[in-house]
PDB file of C-alpha atoms in Angstrom:
ATOM      1  CA  ASP A  27     115.629 100.084 103.616  1.00  0.00           C
ATOM      2  CA  GLN A  28     114.051 101.693 100.578  1.00  0.00           C
ATOM      3  CA  GLN A  29     114.339  99.094  97.816  1.00  0.00           C
ATOM      4  CA  VAL A  30     112.569 101.264  95.237  1.00  0.00           C
ATOM      5  CA  LYS A  31     113.505 104.927  95.099  1.00  0.00           C
ATOM      6  CA  GLN A  32     112.131 107.894  93.249  1.00  0.00           C
ATOM      7  CA  ASN A  33     114.638 110.598  94.031  1.00  0.00           C
ATOM      8  CA  SER A  34     112.744 113.495  92.464  1.00  0.00           C
ATOM      9  CA  PRO A  35     109.744 114.469  94.598  1.00  0.00           C
ATOM     10  CA  SER A  36     108.423 116.765  91.875  1.00  0.00           C
ATOM     11  CA  LEU A  37     108.753 117.627  88.195  1.00  0.00           C
ATOM     12  CA  SER A  38     107.318 120.494  86.197  1.00  0.00           C
ATOM     13  CA  VAL A  39     107.147 120.502  82.390  1.00  0.00           C
ATOM     14  CA  GLN A  40     105.449 122.537  79.688  1.00  0.00           C
ATOM     15  CA  GLU A  41     102.501 121.103  77.799  1.00  0.00           C
ATOM     16  CA  GLY A  42     103.644 119.327  74.642  1.00  0.00           C
ATOM     17  CA  ARG A  43     107.145 118.627  75.928  1.00  0.00           C
ATOM     18  CA  ILE A  44     108.516 115.327  77.201  1.00  0.00           C
ATOM     19  CA  SER A  45     108.173 114.289  80.847  1.00  0.00           C
ATOM     20  CA  ILE A  46     110.770 111.850  82.173  1.00  0.00           C
ATOM     21  CA  LEU A  47     110.182 110.242  85.539  1.00  0.00           C
ATOM     22  CA  ASN A  48     112.933 108.138  87.049  1.00  0.00           C
ATOM     23  CA  CYS A  49     113.062 105.209  89.427  1.00  0.00           C
ATOM     24  CA  ASP A  50     115.973 103.249  90.906  1.00  0.00           C
ATOM     25  CA  TYR A  51     115.904  99.901  92.660  1.00  0.00           C
ATOM     26  CA  THR A  52     118.387  97.950  94.712  1.00  0.00           C
ATOM     27  CA  ASN A  53     117.130  94.357  94.625  1.00  0.00           C
ATOM     28  CA  SER A  54     118.360  92.445  91.564  1.00  0.00           C
ATOM     29  CA  MET A  55     115.671  89.816  92.188  1.00  0.00           C
ATOM     30  CA  PHE A  56     112.942  92.200  91.000  1.00  0.00           C
ATOM     31  CA  ASP A  57     111.600  90.885  87.694  1.00  0.00           C
ATOM     32  CA  TYR A  58     108.505  92.977  87.000  1.00  0.00           C
ATOM     33  CA  PHE A  59     108.050  96.727  87.185  1.00  0.00           C
ATOM     34  CA  LEU A  60     104.948  98.895  87.036  1.00  0.00           C
ATOM     35  CA  TRP A  61     103.997 102.551  86.967  1.00  0.00           C
ATOM     36  CA  TYR A  62     100.852 103.830  88.669  1.00  0.00           C
ATOM     37  CA  LYS A  63      99.276 107.253  88.411  1.00  0.00           C
ATOM     38  CA  LYS A  64      97.364 108.873  91.251  1.00  0.00           C
ATOM     39  CA  TYR A  65      95.098 111.904  91.243  1.00  0.00           C
ATOM     40  CA  PRO A  66      94.244 113.604  94.550  1.00  0.00           C
ATOM     41  CA  ALA A  67      91.426 111.920  96.471  1.00  0.00           C
ATOM     42  CA  GLU A  68      91.524 108.873  94.172  1.00  0.00           C
ATOM     43  CA  GLY A  69      93.248 105.523  94.356  1.00  0.00           C
ATOM     44  CA  PRO A  70      96.272 104.799  92.122  1.00  0.00           C
ATOM     45  CA  THR A  71      95.512 103.464  88.655  1.00  0.00           C
ATOM     46  CA  PHE A  72      97.772 101.188  86.646  1.00  0.00           C
ATOM     47  CA  LEU A  73      99.552 102.894  83.781  1.00  0.00           C
ATOM     48  CA  ILE A  74     102.163 100.634  82.209  1.00  0.00           C
ATOM     49  CA  SER A  75     104.449  97.747  83.118  1.00  0.00           C
ATOM     50  CA  ILE A  76     107.596  96.004  81.941  1.00  0.00           C
ATOM     51  CA  SER A  77     109.075  92.588  82.481  1.00  0.00           C
ATOM     52  CA  SER A  78     112.781  92.206  83.232  1.00  0.00           C
ATOM     53  CA  ILE A  79     113.243  90.287  79.974  1.00  0.00           C
ATOM     54  CA  LYS A  80     112.492  93.493  78.048  1.00  0.00           C
ATOM     55  CA  ASP A  81     114.171  96.869  77.984  1.00  0.00           C
ATOM     56  CA  LYS A  82     111.303  98.904  76.570  1.00  0.00           C
ATOM     57  CA  ASN A  83     107.527  98.868  76.555  1.00  0.00           C
ATOM     58  CA  GLU A  84     105.357 101.404  74.799  1.00  0.00           C
ATOM     59  CA  ASP A  85     101.674 102.251  75.124  1.00  0.00           C
ATOM     60  CA  GLY A  86     100.524 105.334  73.264  1.00  0.00           C
ATOM     61  CA  ARG A  87     102.159 108.400  74.778  1.00  0.00           C
ATOM     62  CA  PHE A  88     103.758 106.361  77.558  1.00  0.00           C
ATOM     63  CA  THR A  89     107.023 104.436  77.277  1.00  0.00           C
ATOM     64  CA  VAL A  90     108.873 102.666  80.050  1.00  0.00           C
ATOM     65  CA  PHE A  91     112.585 101.915  79.729  1.00  0.00           C
ATOM     66  CA  LEU A  92     114.433  99.401  81.881  1.00  0.00           C
ATOM     67  CA  ASN A  93     118.198  99.357  82.375  1.00  0.00           C
ATOM     68  CA  LYS A  94     118.905  96.243  84.421  1.00  0.00           C
ATOM     69  CA  SER A  95     122.639  96.806  84.728  1.00  0.00           C
ATOM     70  CA  ALA A  96     122.005 100.229  86.265  1.00  0.00           C
ATOM     71  CA  LYS A  97     118.921  99.013  88.177  1.00  0.00           C
ATOM     72  CA  HIS A  98     117.049 101.961  86.750  1.00  0.00           C
ATOM     73  CA  LEU A  99     113.761 102.486  85.008  1.00  0.00           C
ATOM     74  CA  SER A 100     112.164 105.545  83.550  1.00  0.00           C
ATOM     75  CA  LEU A 101     108.750 106.594  82.319  1.00  0.00           C
ATOM     76  CA  HIS A 102     108.560 108.890  79.306  1.00  0.00           C
ATOM     77  CA  ILE A 103     105.390 110.799  78.505  1.00  0.00           C
ATOM     78  CA  VAL A 104     105.314 112.398  75.063  1.00  0.00           C
ATOM     79  CA  PRO A 105     103.688 114.799  74.490  1.00  0.00           C
ATOM     80  CA  SER A 106     102.797 115.818  78.026  1.00  0.00           C
ATOM     81  CA  GLN A 107      99.261 117.090  78.632  1.00  0.00           C
ATOM     82  CA  PRO A 108      97.792 119.047  81.572  1.00  0.00           C
ATOM     83  CA  GLY A 109      95.643 116.001  82.413  1.00  0.00           C
ATOM     84  CA  ASP A 110      98.865 114.083  83.095  1.00  0.00           C
ATOM     85  CA  SER A 111      99.416 116.196  86.213  1.00  0.00           C
ATOM     86  CA  ALA A 112      99.347 113.650  89.032  1.00  0.00           C
ATOM     87  CA  VAL A 113     101.574 111.681  91.387  1.00  0.00           C
ATOM     88  CA  TYR A 114     103.408 108.824  89.670  1.00  0.00           C
ATOM     89  CA  PHE A 115     104.563 105.782  91.599  1.00  0.00           C
ATOM     90  CA  CYS A 116     106.897 103.110  90.333  1.00  0.00           C
ATOM     91  CA  ALA A 117     106.603  99.643  91.813  1.00  0.00           C
ATOM     92  CA  ALA A 118     108.544  96.400  91.608  1.00  0.00           C
ATOM     93  CA  SER A 119     107.763  92.760  92.110  1.00  0.00           C
ATOM     94  CA  LYS A 120     110.102  89.827  92.638  1.00  0.00           C
ATOM     95  CA  GLY A 121     107.941  87.035  91.406  1.00  0.00           C
ATOM     96  CA  SER A 122     106.730  86.397  94.918  1.00  0.00           C
ATOM     97  CA  GLY A 123     104.721  83.359  94.000  1.00  0.00           C
ATOM     98  CA  ASN A 124     101.103  84.122  93.434  1.00  0.00           C
ATOM     99  CA  THR A 125     100.737  86.917  95.957  1.00  0.00           C
ATOM    100  CA  GLY A 126     101.497  89.795  93.604  1.00  0.00           C
ATOM    101  CA  LYS A 127     103.199  91.726  96.377  1.00  0.00           C
ATOM    102  CA  LEU A 128     104.600  95.065  95.158  1.00  0.00           C
ATOM    103  CA  ILE A 129     107.230  97.405  96.558  1.00  0.00           C
ATOM    104  CA  PHE A 130     106.451 101.059  95.810  1.00  0.00           C
ATOM    105  CA  GLY A 131     108.645 104.112  95.471  1.00  0.00           C
ATOM    106  CA  GLN A 132     107.945 107.404  97.229  1.00  0.00           C
ATOM    107  CA  GLY A 133     106.225 108.966  94.234  1.00  0.00           C
ATOM    108  CA  THR A 134     106.950 111.922  91.940  1.00  0.00           C
ATOM    109  CA  THR A 135     104.453 114.747  91.531  1.00  0.00           C
ATOM    110  CA  LEU A 136     104.254 115.807  87.889  1.00  0.00           C
ATOM    111  CA  GLN A 137     102.863 119.197  86.967  1.00  0.00           C
ATOM    112  CA  VAL A 138     102.216 119.879  83.298  1.00  0.00           C
ATOM    113  CA  LYS A 139     101.743 123.586  82.648  1.00  0.00           C
ATOM    114  CA  PRO A 140      99.450 124.734  79.821  1.00  0.00           C
TER     115      PRO A 140
ATOM    116  CA  ASP B  15      85.692  96.578  85.083  1.00  0.00           C
ATOM    117  CA  VAL B  16      87.203  95.786  88.436  1.00  0.00           C
ATOM    118  CA  LYS B  17      85.641  97.669  91.256  1.00  0.00           C
ATOM    119  CA  VAL B  18      87.237  98.083  94.669  1.00  0.00           C
ATOM    120  CA  THR B  19      85.200 100.025  97.174  1.00  0.00           C
ATOM    121  CA  GLN B  20      86.115 101.323 100.598  1.00  0.00           C
ATOM    122  CA  SER B  21      83.544 101.974 103.284  1.00  0.00           C
ATOM    123  CA  SER B  22      84.411 105.614 103.964  1.00  0.00           C
ATOM    124  CA  ARG B  23      86.177 108.373 102.046  1.00  0.00           C
ATOM    125  CA  TYR B  24      86.832 110.463 105.152  1.00  0.00           C
ATOM    126  CA  LEU B  25      86.930 109.414 108.793  1.00  0.00           C
ATOM    127  CA  VAL B  26      87.708 111.312 111.989  1.00  0.00           C
ATOM    128  CA  LYS B  27      88.393 109.339 115.168  1.00  0.00           C
ATOM    129  CA  ARG B  28      89.729 110.032 118.632  1.00  0.00           C
ATOM    130  CA  THR B  29      92.902 108.605 120.140  1.00  0.00           C
ATOM    131  CA  GLY B  30      92.261 105.203 121.668  1.00  0.00           C
ATOM    132  CA  GLU B  31      89.191 104.409 119.596  1.00  0.00           C
ATOM    133  CA  LYS B  32      88.897 101.123 117.713  1.00  0.00           C
ATOM    134  CA  VAL B  33      88.653 101.796 113.990  1.00  0.00           C
ATOM    135  CA  PHE B  34      87.399  99.501 111.232  1.00  0.00           C
ATOM    136  CA  LEU B  35      88.171 100.155 107.574  1.00  0.00           C
ATOM    137  CA  GLU B  36      86.301  97.956 105.134  1.00  0.00           C
ATOM    138  CA  CYS B  37      87.239  97.038 101.574  1.00  0.00           C
ATOM    139  CA  VAL B  38      85.164  95.079  99.076  1.00  0.00           C
ATOM    140  CA  GLN B  39      86.134  93.912  95.592  1.00  0.00           C
ATOM    141  CA  ASP B  40      83.776  92.442  93.020  1.00  0.00           C
ATOM    142  CA  MET B  41      86.160  90.537  90.725  1.00  0.00           C
ATOM    143  CA  ASP B  42      86.751  87.359  92.703  1.00  0.00           C
ATOM    144  CA  HIS B  43      90.422  88.259  93.256  1.00  0.00           C
ATOM    145  CA  GLU B  44      92.445  86.006  95.544  1.00  0.00           C
ATOM    146  CA  ASN B  45      94.791  88.703  96.776  1.00  0.00           C
ATOM    147  CA  MET B  46      93.899  91.778  98.769  1.00  0.00           C
ATOM    148  CA  PHE B  47      96.181  94.432 100.239  1.00  0.00           C
ATOM    149  CA  TRP B  48      96.107  97.332 102.680  1.00  0.00           C
ATOM    150  CA  TYR B  49      98.527 100.247 102.233  1.00  0.00           C
ATOM    151  CA  ARG B  50      98.976 103.608 103.807  1.00  0.00           C
ATOM    152  CA  GLN B  51     100.172 106.584 101.823  1.00  0.00           C
ATOM    153  CA  ASP B  52     102.117 109.383 103.498  1.00  0.00           C
ATOM    154  CA  PRO B  53     103.895 112.341 101.860  1.00  0.00           C
ATOM    155  CA  GLY B  54     107.476 111.493 100.959  1.00  0.00           C
ATOM    156  CA  LEU B  55     107.051 107.840 101.923  1.00  0.00           C
ATOM    157  CA  GLY B  56     104.952 106.524  99.061  1.00  0.00           C
ATOM    158  CA  LEU B  57     102.720 103.504  99.540  1.00  0.00           C
ATOM    159  CA  ARG B  58     103.711 101.211 102.373  1.00  0.00           C
ATOM    160  CA  LEU B  59     102.199  97.756 102.732  1.00  0.00           C
ATOM    161  CA  ILE B  60     100.494  97.098 106.062  1.00  0.00           C
ATOM    162  CA  TYR B  61      99.022  93.626 105.539  1.00  0.00           C
ATOM    163  CA  PHE B  62      97.984  91.429 102.671  1.00  0.00           C
ATOM    164  CA  SER B  63      95.882  88.327 102.214  1.00  0.00           C
ATOM    165  CA  TYR B  64      96.159  85.713  99.477  1.00  0.00           C
ATOM    166  CA  ASP B  65      93.129  83.662 100.479  1.00  0.00           C
ATOM    167  CA  VAL B  66      90.178  83.643 102.828  1.00  0.00           C
ATOM    168  CA  LYS B  67      91.311  83.586 106.455  1.00  0.00           C
ATOM    169  CA  MET B  68      94.950  83.889 105.344  1.00  0.00           C
ATOM    170  CA  LYS B  69      96.999  86.981 106.114  1.00  0.00           C
ATOM    171  CA  GLU B  70     100.594  88.065 106.047  1.00  0.00           C
ATOM    172  CA  LYS B  71     102.331  91.053 107.562  1.00  0.00           C
ATOM    173  CA  GLY B  72     103.607  93.717 105.258  1.00  0.00           C
ATOM    174  CA  ASP B  73     106.285  96.257 106.016  1.00  0.00           C
ATOM    175  CA  ILE B  74     104.484  98.233 108.739  1.00  0.00           C
ATOM    176  CA  PRO B  75     101.985  95.961 110.548  1.00  0.00           C
ATOM    177  CA  GLU B  76     102.476  97.371 114.051  1.00  0.00           C
ATOM    178  CA  GLY B  77      99.280  98.782 115.497  1.00  0.00           C
ATOM    179  CA  TYR B  78      97.090  97.124 112.880  1.00  0.00           C
ATOM    180  CA  SER B  79      95.269  93.855 112.387  1.00  0.00           C
ATOM    181  CA  VAL B  80      93.191  92.472 109.528  1.00  0.00           C
ATOM    182  CA  SER B  81      90.320  90.125 108.908  1.00  0.00           C
ATOM    183  CA  ARG B  82      89.308  88.236 105.789  1.00  0.00           C
ATOM    184  CA  GLU B  83      86.266  86.089 106.441  1.00  0.00           C
ATOM    185  CA  LYS B  84      84.956  86.251 102.871  1.00  0.00           C
ATOM    186  CA  LYS B  85      86.880  86.359  99.615  1.00  0.00           C
ATOM    187  CA  GLU B  86      85.495  89.729  98.550  1.00  0.00           C
ATOM    188  CA  ARG B  87      86.008  91.568 101.833  1.00  0.00           C
ATOM    189  CA  PHE B  88      89.215  92.601 103.617  1.00  0.00           C
ATOM    190  CA  SER B  89      89.035  94.650 106.794  1.00  0.00           C
ATOM    191  CA  LEU B  90      91.762  96.708 108.429  1.00  0.00           C
ATOM    192  CA  ILE B  91      91.463  97.232 112.176  1.00  0.00           C
ATOM    193  CA  LEU B  92      93.193  99.819 114.300  1.00  0.00           C
ATOM    194  CA  GLU B  93      92.843  98.367 117.794  1.00  0.00           C
ATOM    195  CA  SER B  94      93.598 101.656 119.550  1.00  0.00           C
ATOM    196  CA  ALA B  95      93.992 104.545 117.166  1.00  0.00           C
ATOM    197  CA  SER B  96      96.905 106.916 117.650  1.00  0.00           C
ATOM    198  CA  THR B  97      97.698 110.265 116.058  1.00  0.00           C
ATOM    199  CA  ASN B  98     100.579 108.754 114.051  1.00  0.00           C
ATOM    200  CA  GLN B  99      98.013 106.604 112.248  1.00  0.00           C
ATOM    201  CA  THR B 100      96.547 109.685 110.603  1.00  0.00           C
ATOM    202  CA  SER B 101      97.009 108.857 106.936  1.00  0.00           C
ATOM    203  CA  MET B 102      95.452 107.900 103.614  1.00  0.00           C
ATOM    204  CA  TYR B 103      94.562 104.210 103.628  1.00  0.00           C
ATOM    205  CA  LEU B 104      94.345 102.384 100.317  1.00  0.00           C
ATOM    206  CA  CYS B 105      92.972  98.940  99.631  1.00  0.00           C
ATOM    207  CA  ALA B 106      93.886  96.928  96.522  1.00  0.00           C
ATOM    208  CA  SER B 107      93.125  93.545  95.021  1.00  0.00           C
ATOM    209  CA  SER B 108      94.703  91.375  92.344  1.00  0.00           C
ATOM    210  CA  ARG B 109      94.374  88.035  90.663  1.00  0.00           C
ATOM    211  CA  GLY B 110      97.610  86.206  91.292  1.00  0.00           C
ATOM    212  CA  ALA B 111     100.629  88.246  90.305  1.00  0.00           C
ATOM    213  CA  ASP B 112      98.590  90.470  87.981  1.00  0.00           C
ATOM    214  CA  THR B 113      98.055  94.208  88.250  1.00  0.00           C
ATOM    215  CA  GLN B 114      96.708  95.510  91.531  1.00  0.00           C
ATOM    216  CA  TYR B 115      93.483  97.509  91.407  1.00  0.00           C
ATOM    217  CA  PHE B 116      92.994 100.151  94.045  1.00  0.00           C
ATOM    218  CA  GLY B 117      90.007 101.576  95.845  1.00  0.00           C
ATOM    219  CA  PRO B 118      89.493 105.353  96.205  1.00  0.00           C
ATOM    220  CA  GLY B 119      91.126 105.493  99.630  1.00  0.00           C
ATOM    221  CA  THR B 120      90.041 106.502 103.131  1.00  0.00           C
ATOM    222  CA  ARG B 121      91.478 109.669 104.618  1.00  0.00           C
ATOM    223  CA  LEU B 122      91.680 108.925 108.358  1.00  0.00           C
ATOM    224  CA  THR B 123      92.339 111.654 110.882  1.00  0.00           C
ATOM    225  CA  VAL B 124      93.031 110.668 114.493  1.00  0.00           C
ATOM    226  CA  LEU B 125      92.641 113.527 116.974  1.00  0.00           C
TER     227      LEU B 125
END
């Protein structure tokens, strides 16, 4: 049972344009959402997060939007740069006490073309 | 800066061998996690630990065990490696419910 889904395995955009990565979840108990970025042969690194009490969080070129009614979140990267080419994972947490346990999606491979 | 290190970047083992993957973090984090990453399946949690000598099963614990004798070290053990355990193994740590920090990963191949 995949509770966090990234239905697009890959995305290709032109440098300077907007990249939109999508993520859907099924568990309404999730209250915290994160995006991680992963380069080949490296571990994932934290990118941006959002609490369920917000619908938008922005950090430089990266913005995450949360639509709780649709159980959907998206990551916008504007403008996209070739160095953004990586695998992006969304993850969700349901306030599982102090353990910080996360449920990850399958990942979306972003390619930004120069 | 948080640093999570894993004992090997690449490992090749034979079917039936016992395999140890080591993870060390230097930020005094309570929580440590072991994941495997496979194409199309994302990161799947194998085991996690929220304190020394404490462990809990994740989503795919079968064929694996773990050990946490010291706060900074979390070991993943494959008792008898099988070819379907060929994967990228990622260790992470966190303080409470905060962001997880990942190590560089170990690419394990079981022949």
